CSV table of C-alpha atoms in Angstrom, one decimal:
chain,number,residue,atom,x,y,z
A,241,UNK,CA,10.1,-36.3,-6.7
A,242,UNK,CA,10.5,-36.7,-10.3
A,243,UNK,CA,11.2,-39.5,-12.5
A,244,UNK,CA,13.3,-38.3,-15.4
A,245,UNK,CA,12.6,-40.7,-19.2
A,246,UNK,CA,13.9,-38.4,-22.1
A,247,UNK,CA,15.6,-39.3,-25.7
A,248,UNK,CA,19.2,-38.7,-26.1
A,249,UNK,CA,20.2,-35.6,-27.5
A,250,UNK,CA,20.9,-37.2,-30.7
A,251,UNK,CA,17.8,-39.5,-30.9
A,252,UNK,CA,15.8,-42.1,-29.4
A,253,UNK,CA,12.5,-41.7,-28.1
A,254,UNK,CA,11.2,-40.6,-24.8
A,255,UNK,CA,10.7,-43.5,-22.2
A,256,UNK,CA,7.2,-45.2,-20.3
A,257,UNK,CA,6.7,-44.2,-16.9
A,258,UNK,CA,4.5,-45.8,-14.6
A,259,UNK,CA,2.7,-44.7,-11.7
A,260,UNK,CA,0.7,-47.0,-9.6
A,261,UNK,CA,-1.3,-48.5,-6.0
A,262,UNK,CA,-2.9,-51.0,-4.5
A,263,UNK,CA,-5.5,-49.4,-3.3
A,264,UNK,CA,-5.4,-45.9,-4.5
A,265,UNK,CA,-3.2,-43.3,-6.4
A,266,UNK,CA,-1.9,-40.2,-5.8
A,267,UNK,CA,0.8,-39.5,-7.7
A,268,UNK,CA,2.5,-35.0,-6.6
A,269,UNK,CA,5.5,-35.0,-9.1
A,270,UNK,CA,7.4,-34.2,-11.8
A,271,UNK,CA,7.2,-36.2,-15.1
A,272,UNK,CA,9.7,-35.9,-18.0
A,273,UNK,CA,9.3,-37.9,-21.2
A,274,UNK,CA,10.4,-35.7,-23.9
A,275,UNK,CA,12.5,-36.0,-26.5
A,276,UNK,CA,14.7,-33.9,-28.7
A,277,UNK,CA,14.9,-35.6,-32.1
A,278,UNK,CA,12.2,-38.4,-31.7
A,279,UNK,CA,8.8,-39.4,-30.0
A,280,UNK,CA,8.2,-38.2,-26.7
A,281,UNK,CA,6.6,-40.8,-23.9
A,282,UNK,CA,3.8,-41.5,-21.9
A,283,UNK,CA,3.1,-40.7,-17.9
A,284,UNK,CA,0.1,-43.8,-17.2
A,285,UNK,CA,-1.4,-43.0,-13.9
A,286,UNK,CA,-4.5,-46.5,-13.5
A,287,UNK,CA,-7.1,-45.8,-11.6
A,288,UNK,CA,-10.7,-47.4,-12.5
A,289,UNK,CA,-12.8,-44.1,-11.9
A,290,UNK,CA,-11.9,-40.5,-12.7
A,291,UNK,CA,-13.9,-37.8,-11.8
A,292,UNK,CA,-13.0,-34.2,-13.6
A,293,UNK,CA,-14.0,-31.9,-11.1
A,294,UNK,CA,-14.5,-27.5,-12.4
A,295,UNK,CA,-12.7,-25.1,-10.2
A,296,UNK,CA,-14.9,-22.0,-11.4
A,297,UNK,CA,-11.2,-21.4,-12.9
A,298,UNK,CA,-10.0,-21.3,-8.8
A,299,UNK,CA,-6.1,-21.4,-9.3
A,300,UNK,CA,-5.8,-23.2,-6.6
A,301,UNK,CA,-6.2,-26.8,-7.8
A,302,UNK,CA,-3.8,-28.1,-8.7
A,303,UNK,CA,-2.2,-28.3,-5.4
A,304,UNK,CA,-3.9,-30.9,-4.0
A,305,UNK,CA,-5.0,-28.5,-1.2
A,306,UNK,CA,-7.4,-31.5,0.2
A,307,UNK,CA,-4.8,-34.0,0.3
A,308,UNK,CA,-6.8,-36.0,-0.9
A,309,UNK,CA,-5.9,-40.0,-1.4
A,310,UNK,CA,-7.3,-40.6,-5.1
A,311,UNK,CA,-6.7,-36.7,-6.5
A,312,UNK,CA,-4.3,-36.4,-9.6
A,313,UNK,CA,-2.0,-33.8,-8.3
A,314,UNK,CA,1.4,-31.7,-9.2
A,315,UNK,CA,3.7,-30.5,-12.1
A,316,UNK,CA,1.6,-32.0,-15.0
A,317,UNK,CA,3.4,-30.5,-17.9
A,318,UNK,CA,4.5,-33.9,-18.8
A,319,UNK,CA,5.0,-34.1,-22.9
A,320,UNK,CA,2.0,-36.9,-22.8
A,321,UNK,CA,0.3,-38.0,-20.1
A,322,UNK,CA,-2.5,-40.7,-19.9
A,323,UNK,CA,-4.3,-41.5,-16.6
A,324,UNK,CA,-6.1,-45.0,-17.2
A,325,UNK,CA,-7.0,-48.0,-15.4
A,326,UNK,CA,-6.9,-50.1,-12.3
A,327,UNK,CA,-7.5,-48.5,-8.3
A,328,UNK,CA,-10.6,-48.8,-5.8
A,329,UNK,CA,-11.5,-45.6,-5.6
A,330,UNK,CA,-12.3,-42.5,-8.0
A,331,UNK,CA,-9.0,-40.1,-9.0
A,332,UNK,CA,-10.5,-36.6,-8.7
A,333,UNK,CA,-8.7,-35.0,-11.5
A,334,UNK,CA,-9.1,-31.0,-11.5
A,335,UNK,CA,-10.1,-28.5,-14.6
A,336,UNK,CA,-7.0,-26.3,-14.0
A,337,UNK,CA,-4.8,-29.9,-14.6
A,338,UNK,CA,-5.9,-30.7,-17.2
A,339,UNK,CA,-6.5,-27.4,-19.2
A,340,UNK,CA,-2.4,-26.7,-17.6
A,341,UNK,CA,-0.9,-29.2,-19.2
A,342,UNK,CA,1.2,-27.8,-22.7
A,343,UNK,CA,0.3,-27.7,-26.0
A,344,UNK,CA,2.6,-30.6,-28.2
A,345,UNK,CA,0.8,-32.8,-25.1
A,346,UNK,CA,-1.9,-35.3,-26.8
A,347,UNK,CA,-4.0,-35.9,-23.8
A,348,UNK,CA,-5.3,-39.3,-22.5
A,349,UNK,CA,-7.8,-40.0,-19.5
A,350,UNK,CA,-9.0,-43.2,-19.3
A,351,UNK,CA,-10.7,-45.2,-17.4
A,352,UNK,CA,-11.7,-49.1,-16.8
A,353,UNK,CA,-15.2,-48.1,-15.6
A,354,UNK,CA,-16.3,-44.3,-15.4
A,355,UNK,CA,-15.4,-40.9,-16.1
A,356,UNK,CA,-17.3,-38.5,-14.5
A,357,UNK,CA,-17.2,-34.0,-14.2
A,358,UNK,CA,-18.5,-32.6,-12.5
A,359,UNK,CA,-19.1,-28.9,-10.5
A,360,UNK,CA,-18.4,-25.6,-12.2
A,361,UNK,CA,-16.0,-25.3,-15.4
A,362,UNK,CA,-15.0,-21.5,-16.2
A,363,UNK,CA,-15.5,-20.7,-19.3
A,364,UNK,CA,-15.7,-24.4,-19.7
A,365,UNK,CA,-12.7,-27.2,-19.9
A,366,UNK,CA,-10.2,-24.8,-22.4
A,367,UNK,CA,-7.1,-27.8,-23.2
A,368,UNK,CA,-4.3,-26.1,-24.7
A,369,UNK,CA,-3.5,-28.3,-27.5
A,370,UNK,CA,-3.2,-27.6,-31.3
A,371,UNK,CA,-2.6,-30.7,-33.0
A,372,UNK,CA,-3.0,-34.2,-32.4
A,373,UNK,CA,-5.8,-35.9,-30.1
A,374,UNK,CA,-7.2,-35.1,-26.7
A,375,UNK,CA,-9.2,-38.2,-25.7
A,376,UNK,CA,-11.9,-38.9,-23.2
A,377,UNK,CA,-11.7,-42.9,-22.7
A,378,UNK,CA,-14.7,-44.8,-20.0
A,379,UNK,CA,-14.9,-48.6,-20.1
A,380,UNK,CA,-18.4,-47.6,-19.6
A,381,UNK,CA,-20.0,-44.4,-19.1
A,382,UNK,CA,-18.7,-40.7,-20.2
A,383,UNK,CA,-20.5,-38.5,-18.7
A,384,UNK,CA,-19.7,-34.9,-19.4
A,385,UNK,CA,-22.9,-32.9,-17.4
A,386,UNK,CA,-23.1,-30.5,-20.6
A,387,UNK,CA,-19.5,-28.7,-19.4
A,388,UNK,CA,-17.7,-27.4,-22.8
A,389,UNK,CA,-14.9,-28.7,-24.5
A,390,UNK,CA,-12.1,-26.5,-26.9
A,391,UNK,CA,-8.9,-27.1,-27.7
A,392,UNK,CA,-6.2,-24.6,-29.8
A,393,UNK,CA,-6.8,-27.3,-33.1
A,394,UNK,CA,-6.5,-30.9,-31.7
A,395,UNK,CA,-8.7,-33.8,-32.3
A,396,UNK,CA,-11.2,-34.9,-29.5
A,397,UNK,CA,-12.2,-38.0,-28.9
A,398,UNK,CA,-15.0,-39.5,-26.4
A,399,UNK,CA,-15.8,-43.0,-26.1
A,400,UNK,CA,-17.7,-44.9,-24.0
A,401,UNK,CA,-19.0,-48.8,-23.2
A,402,UNK,CA,-22.3,-49.6,-22.7
A,403,UNK,CA,-23.5,-47.0,-20.4
A,404,UNK,CA,-22.3,-43.8,-23.7
A,405,UNK,CA,-21.4,-40.8,-23.9
A,406,UNK,CA,-23.9,-38.4,-22.1
A,407,UNK,CA,-24.4,-35.1,-22.1
A,408,UNK,CA,-22.1,-33.8,-24.2
A,409,UNK,CA,-22.2,-30.2,-24.2
A,410,UNK,CA,-20.5,-26.9,-26.8
A,411,UNK,CA,-17.5,-28.7,-28.4
A,412,UNK,CA,-14.9,-26.3,-30.2
A,413,UNK,CA,-12.0,-27.2,-31.9
A,414,UNK,CA,-10.5,-25.2,-34.1
A,415,UNK,CA,-10.6,-27.1,-36.8
A,416,UNK,CA,-10.1,-29.9,-34.9
A,417,UNK,CA,-11.5,-33.5,-35.3
A,418,UNK,CA,-14.5,-34.8,-33.0
A,419,UNK,CA,-15.3,-38.2,-32.6
A,420,UNK,CA,-17.8,-40.0,-30.5
A,421,UNK,CA,-17.7,-43.9,-29.9
A,422,UNK,CA,-19.7,-45.3,-27.7
A,423,UNK,CA,-21.0,-49.1,-27.3
A,424,UNK,CA,-24.4,-47.2,-25.6
A,425,UNK,CA,-26.2,-44.1,-26.2
A,426,UNK,CA,-25.1,-40.4,-27.1
A,427,UNK,CA,-26.5,-37.7,-25.7
A,428,UNK,CA,-26.0,-33.8,-25.9
A,429,UNK,CA,-27.0,-31.7,-23.5
A,430,UNK,CA,-27.0,-28.5,-25.6
A,431,UNK,CA,-25.0,-26.1,-27.7
A,432,UNK,CA,-23.0,-25.6,-31.0
A,433,UNK,CA,-20.3,-28.2,-32.3
A,434,UNK,CA,-17.7,-26.4,-33.9
């Protein structure tokens, strides 16, 4: 399916779109929250735990080939993509789904409990954003598993609660700002922060 919450042709901001479920989240569709002359809107997806899976560069991971009921899939080239809290089982977002979000987007991935990186990330997590800020915000633990993260100039905020931000890999932001905000310990697995 598709949802459009766009600003008007002369003025107006993009709207707010929320996709949620009682026990799990399954998103496979198109959302457009752009605004020609205003601010872009927001797409909100609401899991409690998120797993970000590296797929070693496989191009098929955005098609949800396992038909998982907890998978973020579909056309994620929305103007603002936000994943935030609520479901009982972890929602899986794959590497290329995040890497495929258009450059004008601020990516915000938020879970009330944990965000966990897992799998093999071919060349790390390479985000297209050249301005603004990309945010990973976990209510408890943000476990990056040594994954390298790069942007084309956007900032990066890594935020967690008492469980901390663990095993930060190398970070290259092409001039963007790195912010680490944690209620617990912060550890780096290795690599440079540029």
